[in-house]
mmCIF file of C-alpha atoms in Angstrom:
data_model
loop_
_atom_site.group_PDB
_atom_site.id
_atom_site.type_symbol
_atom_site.label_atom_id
_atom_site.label_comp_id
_atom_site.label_asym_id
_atom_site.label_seq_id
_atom_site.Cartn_x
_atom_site.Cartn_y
_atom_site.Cartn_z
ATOM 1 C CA UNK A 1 59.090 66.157 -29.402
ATOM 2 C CA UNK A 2 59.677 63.448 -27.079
ATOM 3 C CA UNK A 3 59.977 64.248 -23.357
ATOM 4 C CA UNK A 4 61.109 61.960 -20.029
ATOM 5 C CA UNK A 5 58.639 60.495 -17.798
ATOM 6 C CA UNK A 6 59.922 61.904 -14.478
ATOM 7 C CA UNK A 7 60.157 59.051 -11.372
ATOM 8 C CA UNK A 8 57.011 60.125 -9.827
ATOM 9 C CA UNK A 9 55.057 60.498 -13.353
ATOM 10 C CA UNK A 10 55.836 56.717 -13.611
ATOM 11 C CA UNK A 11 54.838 55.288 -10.116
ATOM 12 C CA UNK A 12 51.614 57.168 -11.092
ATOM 13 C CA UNK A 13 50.695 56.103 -14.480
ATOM 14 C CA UNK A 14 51.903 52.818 -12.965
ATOM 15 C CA UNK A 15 49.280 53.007 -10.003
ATOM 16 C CA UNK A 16 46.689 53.739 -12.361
ATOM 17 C CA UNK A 17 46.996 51.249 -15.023
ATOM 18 C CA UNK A 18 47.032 48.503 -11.704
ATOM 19 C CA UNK A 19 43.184 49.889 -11.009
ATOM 20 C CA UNK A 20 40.182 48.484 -13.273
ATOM 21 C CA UNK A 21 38.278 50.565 -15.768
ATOM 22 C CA UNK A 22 34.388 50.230 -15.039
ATOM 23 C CA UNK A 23 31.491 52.057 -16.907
ATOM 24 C CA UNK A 24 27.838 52.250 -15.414
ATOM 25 C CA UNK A 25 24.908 54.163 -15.581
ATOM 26 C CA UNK A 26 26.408 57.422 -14.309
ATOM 27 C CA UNK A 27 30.202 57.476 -15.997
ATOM 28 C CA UNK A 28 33.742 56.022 -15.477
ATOM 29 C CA UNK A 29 35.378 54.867 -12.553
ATOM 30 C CA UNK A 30 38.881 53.751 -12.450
ATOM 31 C CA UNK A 31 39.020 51.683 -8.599
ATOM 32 C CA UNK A 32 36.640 53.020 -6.235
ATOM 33 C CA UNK A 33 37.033 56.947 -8.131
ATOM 34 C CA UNK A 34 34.464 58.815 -10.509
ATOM 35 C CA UNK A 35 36.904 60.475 -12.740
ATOM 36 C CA UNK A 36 33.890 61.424 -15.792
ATOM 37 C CA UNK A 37 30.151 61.416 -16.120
ATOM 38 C CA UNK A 38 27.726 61.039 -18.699
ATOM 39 C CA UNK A 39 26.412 64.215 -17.299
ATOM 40 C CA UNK A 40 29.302 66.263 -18.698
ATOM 41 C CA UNK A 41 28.207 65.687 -22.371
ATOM 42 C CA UNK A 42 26.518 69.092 -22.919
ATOM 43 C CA UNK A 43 30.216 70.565 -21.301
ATOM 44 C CA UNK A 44 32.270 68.577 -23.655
ATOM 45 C CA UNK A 45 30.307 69.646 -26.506
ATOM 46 C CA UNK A 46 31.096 73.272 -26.154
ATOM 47 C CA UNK A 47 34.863 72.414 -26.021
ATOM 48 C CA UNK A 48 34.010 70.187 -29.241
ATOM 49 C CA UNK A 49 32.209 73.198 -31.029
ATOM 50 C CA UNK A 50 34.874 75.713 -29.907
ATOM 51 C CA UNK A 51 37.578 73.964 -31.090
ATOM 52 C CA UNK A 52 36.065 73.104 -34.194
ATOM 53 C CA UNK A 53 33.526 75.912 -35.185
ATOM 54 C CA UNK A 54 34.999 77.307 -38.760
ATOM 55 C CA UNK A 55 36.748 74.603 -39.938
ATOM 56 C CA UNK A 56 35.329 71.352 -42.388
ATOM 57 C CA UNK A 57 37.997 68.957 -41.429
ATOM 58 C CA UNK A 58 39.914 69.800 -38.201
ATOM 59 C CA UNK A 59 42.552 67.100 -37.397
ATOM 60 C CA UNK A 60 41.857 67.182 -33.886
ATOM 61 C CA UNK A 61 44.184 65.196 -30.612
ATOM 62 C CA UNK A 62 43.017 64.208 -27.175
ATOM 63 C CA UNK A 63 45.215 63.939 -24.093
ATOM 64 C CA UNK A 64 42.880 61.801 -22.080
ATOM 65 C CA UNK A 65 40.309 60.102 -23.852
ATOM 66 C CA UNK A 66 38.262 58.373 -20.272
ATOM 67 C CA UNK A 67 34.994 58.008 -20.719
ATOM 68 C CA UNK A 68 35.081 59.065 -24.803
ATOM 69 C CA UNK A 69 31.808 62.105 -23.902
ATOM 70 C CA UNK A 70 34.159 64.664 -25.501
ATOM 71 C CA UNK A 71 34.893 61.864 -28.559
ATOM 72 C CA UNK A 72 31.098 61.508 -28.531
ATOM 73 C CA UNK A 73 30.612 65.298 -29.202
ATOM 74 C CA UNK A 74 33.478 65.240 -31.607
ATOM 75 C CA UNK A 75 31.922 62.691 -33.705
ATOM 76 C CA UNK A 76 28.490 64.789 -34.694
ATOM 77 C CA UNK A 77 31.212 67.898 -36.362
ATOM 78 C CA UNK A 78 33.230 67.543 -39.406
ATOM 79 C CA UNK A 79 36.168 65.928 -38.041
ATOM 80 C CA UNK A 80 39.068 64.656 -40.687
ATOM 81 C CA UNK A 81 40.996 63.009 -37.676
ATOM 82 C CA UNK A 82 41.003 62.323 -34.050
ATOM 83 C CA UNK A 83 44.103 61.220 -31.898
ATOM 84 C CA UNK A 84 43.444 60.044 -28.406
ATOM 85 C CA UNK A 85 46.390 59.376 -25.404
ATOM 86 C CA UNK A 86 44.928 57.285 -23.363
ATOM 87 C CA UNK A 87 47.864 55.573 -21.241
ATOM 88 C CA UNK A 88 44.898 53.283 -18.782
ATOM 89 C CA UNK A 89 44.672 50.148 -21.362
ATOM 90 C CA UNK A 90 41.516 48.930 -20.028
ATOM 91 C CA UNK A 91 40.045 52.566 -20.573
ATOM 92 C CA UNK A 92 41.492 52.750 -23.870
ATOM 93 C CA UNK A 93 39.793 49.729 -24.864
ATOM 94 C CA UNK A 94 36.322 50.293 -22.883
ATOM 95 C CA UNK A 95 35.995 53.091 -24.755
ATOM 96 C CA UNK A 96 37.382 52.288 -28.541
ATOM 97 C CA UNK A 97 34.339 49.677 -28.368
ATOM 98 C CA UNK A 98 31.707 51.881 -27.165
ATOM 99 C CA UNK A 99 32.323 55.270 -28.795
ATOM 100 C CA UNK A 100 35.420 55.507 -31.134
ATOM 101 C CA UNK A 101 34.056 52.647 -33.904
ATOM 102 C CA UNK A 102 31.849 55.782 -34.709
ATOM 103 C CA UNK A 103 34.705 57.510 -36.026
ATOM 104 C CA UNK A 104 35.881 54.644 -37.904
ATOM 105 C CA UNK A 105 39.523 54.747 -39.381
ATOM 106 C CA UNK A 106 39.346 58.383 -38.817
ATOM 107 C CA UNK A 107 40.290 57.242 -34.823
ATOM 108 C CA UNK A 108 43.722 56.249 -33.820
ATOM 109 C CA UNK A 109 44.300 55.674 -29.283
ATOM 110 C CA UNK A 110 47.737 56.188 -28.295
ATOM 111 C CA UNK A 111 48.064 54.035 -24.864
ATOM 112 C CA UNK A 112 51.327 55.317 -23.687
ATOM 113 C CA UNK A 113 51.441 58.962 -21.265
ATOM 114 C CA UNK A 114 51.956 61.936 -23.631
ATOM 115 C CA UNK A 115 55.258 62.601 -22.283
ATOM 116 C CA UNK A 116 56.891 59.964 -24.225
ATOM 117 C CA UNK A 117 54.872 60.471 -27.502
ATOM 118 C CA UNK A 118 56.774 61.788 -30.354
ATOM 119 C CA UNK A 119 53.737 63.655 -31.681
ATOM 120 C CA UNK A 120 53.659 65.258 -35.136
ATOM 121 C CA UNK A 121 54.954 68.854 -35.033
ATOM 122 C CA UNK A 122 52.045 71.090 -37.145
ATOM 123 C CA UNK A 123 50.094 67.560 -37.266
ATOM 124 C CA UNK A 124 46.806 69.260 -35.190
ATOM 125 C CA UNK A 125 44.172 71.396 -35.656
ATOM 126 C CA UNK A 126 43.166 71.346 -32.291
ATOM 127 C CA UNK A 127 43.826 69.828 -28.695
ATOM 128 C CA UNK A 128 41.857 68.846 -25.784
ATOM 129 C CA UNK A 129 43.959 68.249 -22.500
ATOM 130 C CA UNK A 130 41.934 66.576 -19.855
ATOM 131 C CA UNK A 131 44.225 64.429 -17.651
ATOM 132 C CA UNK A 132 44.939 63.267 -14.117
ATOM 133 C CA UNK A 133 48.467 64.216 -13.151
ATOM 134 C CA UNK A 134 50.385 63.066 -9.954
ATOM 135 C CA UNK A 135 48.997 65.220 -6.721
ATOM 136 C CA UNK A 136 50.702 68.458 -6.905
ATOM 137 C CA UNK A 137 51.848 68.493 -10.661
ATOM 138 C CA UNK A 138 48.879 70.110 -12.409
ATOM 139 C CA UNK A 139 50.275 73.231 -13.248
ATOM 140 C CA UNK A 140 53.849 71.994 -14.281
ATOM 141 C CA UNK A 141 52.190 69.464 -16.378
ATOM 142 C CA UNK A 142 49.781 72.008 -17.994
ATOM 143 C CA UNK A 143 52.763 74.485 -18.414
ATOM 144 C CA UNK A 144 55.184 71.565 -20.034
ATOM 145 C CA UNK A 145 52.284 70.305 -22.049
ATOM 146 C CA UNK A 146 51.339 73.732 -23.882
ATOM 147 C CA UNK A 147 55.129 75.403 -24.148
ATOM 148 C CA UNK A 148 56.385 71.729 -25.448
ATOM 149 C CA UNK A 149 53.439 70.126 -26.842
ATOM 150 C CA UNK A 150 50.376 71.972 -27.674
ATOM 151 C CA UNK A 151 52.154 74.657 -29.431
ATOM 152 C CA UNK A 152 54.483 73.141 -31.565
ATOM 153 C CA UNK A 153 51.941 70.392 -32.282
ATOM 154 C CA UNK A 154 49.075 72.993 -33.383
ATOM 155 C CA UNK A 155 49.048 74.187 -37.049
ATOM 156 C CA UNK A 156 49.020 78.340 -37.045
ATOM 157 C CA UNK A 157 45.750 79.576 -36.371
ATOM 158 C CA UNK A 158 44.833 76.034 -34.447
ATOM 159 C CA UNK A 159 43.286 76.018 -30.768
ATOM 160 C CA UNK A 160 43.541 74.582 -27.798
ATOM 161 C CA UNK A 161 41.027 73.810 -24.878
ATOM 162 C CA UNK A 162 41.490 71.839 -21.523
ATOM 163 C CA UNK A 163 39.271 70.875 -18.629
ATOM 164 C CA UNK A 164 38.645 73.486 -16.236
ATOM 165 C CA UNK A 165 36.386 72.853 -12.876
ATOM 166 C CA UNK A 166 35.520 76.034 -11.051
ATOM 167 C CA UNK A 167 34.713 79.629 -12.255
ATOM 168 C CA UNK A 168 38.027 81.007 -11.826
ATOM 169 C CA UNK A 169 41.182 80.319 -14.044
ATOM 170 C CA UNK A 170 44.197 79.781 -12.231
ATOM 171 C CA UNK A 171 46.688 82.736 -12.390
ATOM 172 C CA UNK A 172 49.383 80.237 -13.579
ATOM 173 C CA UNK A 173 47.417 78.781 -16.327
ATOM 174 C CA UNK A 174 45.930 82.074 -17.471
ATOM 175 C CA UNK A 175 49.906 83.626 -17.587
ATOM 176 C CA UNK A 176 50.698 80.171 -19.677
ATOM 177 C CA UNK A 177 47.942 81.383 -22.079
ATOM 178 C CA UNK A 178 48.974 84.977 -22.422
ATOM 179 C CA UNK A 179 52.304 84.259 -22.865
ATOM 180 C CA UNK A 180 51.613 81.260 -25.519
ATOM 181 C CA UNK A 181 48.482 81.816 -27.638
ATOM 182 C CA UNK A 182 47.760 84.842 -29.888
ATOM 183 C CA UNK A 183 44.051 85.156 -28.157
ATOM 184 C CA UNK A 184 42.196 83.399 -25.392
ATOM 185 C CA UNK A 185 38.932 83.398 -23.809
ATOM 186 C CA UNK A 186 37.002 81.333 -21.286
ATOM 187 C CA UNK A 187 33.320 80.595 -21.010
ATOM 188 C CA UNK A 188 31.148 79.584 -18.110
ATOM 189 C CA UNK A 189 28.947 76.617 -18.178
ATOM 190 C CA UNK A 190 27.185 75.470 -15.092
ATOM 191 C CA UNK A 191 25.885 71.720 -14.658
ATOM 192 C CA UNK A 192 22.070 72.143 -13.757
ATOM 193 C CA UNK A 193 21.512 70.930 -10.553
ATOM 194 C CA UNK A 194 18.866 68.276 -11.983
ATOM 195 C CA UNK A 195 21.538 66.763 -13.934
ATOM 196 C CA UNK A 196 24.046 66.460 -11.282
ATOM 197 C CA UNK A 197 24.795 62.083 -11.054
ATOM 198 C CA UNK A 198 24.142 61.121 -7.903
ATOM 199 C CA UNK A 199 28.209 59.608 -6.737
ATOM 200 C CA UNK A 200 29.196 63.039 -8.452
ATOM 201 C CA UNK A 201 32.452 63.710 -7.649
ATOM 202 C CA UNK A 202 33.983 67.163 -8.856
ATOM 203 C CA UNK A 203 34.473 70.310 -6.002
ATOM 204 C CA UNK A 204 31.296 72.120 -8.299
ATOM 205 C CA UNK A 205 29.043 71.782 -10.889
ATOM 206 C CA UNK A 206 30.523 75.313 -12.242
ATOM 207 C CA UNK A 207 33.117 75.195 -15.286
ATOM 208 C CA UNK A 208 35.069 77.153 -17.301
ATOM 209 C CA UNK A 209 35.234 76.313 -21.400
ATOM 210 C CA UNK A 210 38.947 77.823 -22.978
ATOM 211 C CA UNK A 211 39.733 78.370 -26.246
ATOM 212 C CA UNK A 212 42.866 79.309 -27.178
ATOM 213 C CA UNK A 213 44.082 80.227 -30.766
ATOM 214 C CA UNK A 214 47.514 80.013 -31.797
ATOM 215 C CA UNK A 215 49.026 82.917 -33.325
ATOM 216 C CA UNK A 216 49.492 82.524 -37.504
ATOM 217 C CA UNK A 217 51.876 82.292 -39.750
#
Protein backbone atom coordinates (compact mmCIF):
# COMPACT_ATOMS: atom_id res chain seq x y z
CA UNK A 1 0.00 0.00 0.00
CA UNK A 2 1.14 3.30 -0.94
CA UNK A 3 0.46 6.22 1.42
CA UNK A 4 0.92 10.37 1.04
CA UNK A 5 3.80 12.11 2.42
CA UNK A 6 1.97 14.74 4.51
CA UNK A 7 3.49 18.66 4.05
CA UNK A 8 5.41 18.53 7.17
CA UNK A 9 6.74 14.75 6.54
CA UNK A 10 8.33 16.37 3.41
CA UNK A 11 10.01 19.63 4.75
CA UNK A 12 11.51 16.99 7.14
CA UNK A 13 12.84 14.27 5.07
CA UNK A 14 13.81 17.32 3.00
CA UNK A 15 15.85 18.93 5.99
CA UNK A 16 17.49 15.80 6.54
CA UNK A 17 18.68 14.68 3.27
CA UNK A 18 20.30 18.67 3.10
CA UNK A 19 22.60 17.46 6.33
CA UNK A 20 25.84 15.18 5.66
CA UNK A 21 26.13 11.58 6.72
CA UNK A 22 29.48 11.11 8.80
CA UNK A 23 30.73 7.84 10.52
CA UNK A 24 33.59 7.87 13.25
CA UNK A 25 34.83 6.00 15.93
CA UNK A 26 31.72 6.18 18.11
CA UNK A 27 28.60 5.92 15.38
CA UNK A 28 26.60 8.10 12.89
CA UNK A 29 25.98 11.59 12.82
CA UNK A 30 23.80 13.25 10.37
CA UNK A 31 24.94 17.44 10.90
CA UNK A 32 26.10 18.13 14.25
CA UNK A 33 23.46 14.99 15.77
CA UNK A 34 24.42 11.37 17.08
CA UNK A 35 21.45 9.55 15.84
CA UNK A 36 23.30 5.60 16.39
CA UNK A 37 26.32 4.14 18.06
CA UNK A 38 28.48 1.34 17.65
CA UNK A 39 27.69 0.78 21.23
CA UNK A 40 24.14 -0.36 20.47
CA UNK A 41 25.33 -3.58 18.68
CA UNK A 42 24.69 -6.02 21.58
CA UNK A 43 20.85 -4.09 21.62
CA UNK A 44 20.33 -4.61 17.99
CA UNK A 45 21.26 -8.10 18.20
CA UNK A 46 18.50 -9.08 20.50
CA UNK A 47 15.95 -7.42 18.11
CA UNK A 48 17.92 -9.49 15.30
CA UNK A 49 17.59 -12.84 17.33
CA UNK A 50 13.97 -12.11 18.34
CA UNK A 51 12.80 -11.52 15.17
CA UNK A 52 14.50 -14.28 13.69
CA UNK A 53 14.89 -17.10 16.36
CA UNK A 54 12.85 -20.26 14.72
CA UNK A 55 13.01 -19.57 11.36
CA UNK A 56 16.05 -20.74 8.53
CA UNK A 57 15.30 -18.07 6.06
CA UNK A 58 13.29 -15.07 7.39
CA UNK A 59 12.75 -12.42 4.64
CA UNK A 60 13.30 -9.69 6.89
CA UNK A 61 12.61 -5.33 6.09
CA UNK A 62 14.17 -2.36 7.79
CA UNK A 63 12.58 1.06 8.14
CA UNK A 64 15.74 2.94 8.88
CA UNK A 65 18.81 1.33 8.05
CA UNK A 66 21.51 4.46 9.75
CA UNK A 67 24.37 3.20 10.89
CA UNK A 68 23.64 -0.69 9.42
CA UNK A 69 24.51 -2.24 13.62
CA UNK A 70 21.08 -3.93 13.38
CA UNK A 71 22.11 -5.12 9.47
CA UNK A 72 25.39 -6.15 11.12
CA UNK A 73 23.55 -8.47 13.63
CA UNK A 74 21.24 -9.58 10.90
CA UNK A 75 23.97 -10.78 8.81
CA UNK A 76 25.51 -13.59 11.44
CA UNK A 77 21.46 -15.46 11.36
CA UNK A 78 20.01 -17.26 8.51
CA UNK A 79 18.60 -14.49 6.65
CA UNK A 80 16.97 -15.29 2.95
CA UNK A 81 16.41 -11.43 2.44
CA UNK A 82 16.84 -8.05 3.87
CA UNK A 83 15.00 -4.78 2.70
CA UNK A 84 16.26 -1.52 4.06
CA UNK A 85 14.30 2.24 3.72
CA UNK A 86 16.73 4.40 4.07
CA UNK A 87 15.38 7.85 2.55
CA UNK A 88 19.15 9.97 3.73
CA UNK A 89 21.15 9.02 0.32
CA UNK A 90 24.43 9.67 1.75
CA UNK A 91 23.48 7.21 4.70
CA UNK A 92 22.17 4.79 2.37
CA UNK A 93 25.31 4.68 0.61
CA UNK A 94 27.81 5.03 3.76
CA UNK A 95 26.41 2.16 4.87
CA UNK A 96 25.72 -0.29 1.63
CA UNK A 97 29.72 0.00 1.43
CA UNK A 98 30.56 -0.74 4.89
CA UNK A 99 28.06 -3.36 6.07
CA UNK A 100 25.39 -4.47 3.46
CA UNK A 101 28.15 -6.05 0.70
CA UNK A 102 28.08 -8.75 3.54
CA UNK A 103 24.75 -9.69 2.63
CA UNK A 104 25.46 -9.71 -0.93
CA UNK A 105 22.44 -9.86 -3.44
CA UNK A 106 20.45 -10.97 -0.54
CA UNK A 107 20.40 -6.79 0.31
CA UNK A 108 18.21 -4.44 -1.55
CA UNK A 109 18.13 -0.16 0.15
CA UNK A 110 15.05 1.55 -0.68
CA UNK A 111 16.09 5.48 -0.52
CA UNK A 112 12.71 6.97 -0.63
CA UNK A 113 10.49 7.53 3.10
CA UNK A 114 8.31 4.43 3.66
CA UNK A 115 5.26 6.34 3.19
CA UNK A 116 5.47 6.31 -0.46
CA UNK A 117 6.77 2.68 -0.84
CA UNK A 118 4.43 0.30 -2.37
CA UNK A 119 5.78 -2.57 -0.27
CA UNK A 120 4.87 -6.21 -0.95
CA UNK A 121 1.71 -7.23 0.95
CA UNK A 122 2.73 -10.89 2.82
CA UNK A 123 6.38 -10.12 1.29
CA UNK A 124 8.06 -10.11 5.18
CA UNK A 125 8.93 -12.24 7.72
CA UNK A 126 9.80 -9.67 9.96
CA UNK A 127 10.20 -5.77 10.47
CA UNK A 128 12.40 -3.50 12.30
CA UNK A 129 11.08 0.20 12.58
CA UNK A 130 13.72 2.52 13.82
CA UNK A 131 13.15 6.02 12.36
CA UNK A 132 13.29 9.74 13.06
CA UNK A 133 9.89 11.28 12.48
CA UNK A 134 9.04 15.08 12.42
CA UNK A 135 8.93 16.49 16.30
CA UNK A 136 5.65 15.51 17.59
CA UNK A 137 4.66 12.66 15.07
CA UNK A 138 6.10 9.55 16.74
CA UNK A 139 3.13 7.97 17.76
CA UNK A 140 0.95 8.74 14.59
CA UNK A 141 3.76 7.50 12.56
CA UNK A 142 4.20 4.29 14.66
CA UNK A 143 0.33 3.83 14.67
CA UNK A 144 0.07 4.45 10.60
CA UNK A 145 3.14 2.35 10.11
CA UNK A 146 1.87 -0.95 11.98
CA UNK A 147 -2.18 -0.68 11.12
CA UNK A 148 -1.05 0.16 7.27
CA UNK A 149 2.26 -1.28 6.89
CA UNK A 150 3.65 -3.73 9.25
CA UNK A 151 0.62 -5.80 9.29
CA UNK A 152 -0.40 -6.24 5.97
CA UNK A 153 3.27 -6.49 4.95
CA UNK A 154 4.05 -9.43 7.59
CA UNK A 155 3.33 -13.06 6.50
CA UNK A 156 0.91 -14.81 9.38
CA UNK A 157 2.84 -15.79 12.21
CA UNK A 158 5.68 -12.95 11.23
CA UNK A 159 6.98 -10.31 13.92
CA UNK A 160 7.64 -7.10 14.37
CA UNK A 161 10.16 -5.09 16.62
CA UNK A 162 10.97 -1.26 16.80
CA UNK A 163 13.36 0.91 18.75
CA UNK A 164 12.36 1.64 22.13
CA UNK A 165 14.59 4.05 24.58
CA UNK A 166 13.44 3.99 28.17
CA UNK A 167 11.97 1.20 30.42
CA UNK A 168 8.48 2.03 29.95
CA UNK A 169 6.31 1.43 26.74
CA UNK A 170 4.20 4.15 25.83
CA UNK A 171 0.45 3.56 26.56
CA UNK A 172 -0.27 4.45 22.87
CA UNK A 173 2.15 2.11 21.39
CA UNK A 174 1.40 -0.72 23.80
CA UNK A 175 -2.73 -0.22 22.84
CA UNK A 176 -1.36 -0.29 18.96
CA UNK A 177 0.14 -3.71 19.90
CA UNK A 178 -2.81 -5.19 21.69
CA UNK A 179 -5.09 -4.21 19.31
CA UNK A 180 -2.79 -5.42 16.18
CA UNK A 181 -0.60 -8.45 17.00
CA UNK A 182 -1.82 -11.86 18.27
CA UNK A 183 1.01 -11.70 21.23
CA UNK A 184 3.57 -9.19 22.39
CA UNK A 185 6.23 -8.88 24.85
CA UNK A 186 9.03 -6.47 25.70
CA UNK A 187 12.44 -7.09 27.16
CA UNK A 188 14.82 -4.89 29.07
CA UNK A 189 18.34 -4.39 28.07
CA UNK A 190 20.47 -1.84 29.78
CA UNK A 191 23.73 -0.30 28.06
CA UNK A 192 26.58 -0.92 30.72
CA UNK A 193 27.77 2.14 31.85
CA UNK A 194 31.46 1.20 30.57
CA UNK A 195 30.17 1.03 27.17
CA UNK A 196 28.35 4.20 27.12
CA UNK A 197 30.31 6.48 23.84
CA UNK A 198 31.44 9.35 25.16
CA UNK A 199 29.05 12.27 22.72
CA UNK A 200 26.22 9.68 23.69
CA UNK A 201 23.20 11.11 22.97
CA UNK A 202 19.92 9.11 23.96
CA UNK A 203 17.70 10.36 27.39
CA UNK A 204 19.18 6.64 29.00
CA UNK A 205 21.18 3.87 28.53
CA UNK A 206 17.89 1.70 29.52
CA UNK A 207 15.83 -0.01 26.55
CA UNK A 208 13.09 -1.94 25.87
CA UNK A 209 13.41 -5.01 23.05
CA UNK A 210 9.50 -5.82 21.42
CA UNK A 211 8.51 -8.58 19.69
CA UNK A 212 5.42 -8.78 18.30
CA UNK A 213 3.86 -11.83 16.44
CA UNK A 214 1.20 -11.53 14.05
CA UNK A 215 -1.75 -13.57 14.50
CA UNK A 216 -1.93 -16.81 11.80
CA UNK A 217 -3.75 -17.87 9.27
Amino acid sequence: MTLQLSEIHQRHVATLRSLPAIVDSEGLRIGSQYVMFFAEADLMRLHATGLTDGSSSSDVLEIGLGLGVFAEQLATTSVGSYTAVEPHDGVARLTHRRVLTRLGGRATVLTEPWQVLNLPADGFDAIMYDTWPPDGHANADFAQFVEQVAVPCLRPGGRFSFFHSGNVLDPVRRRVLDRHFATWEARPYTLPANETPAHWTKPTRDFLVPIATKRGA
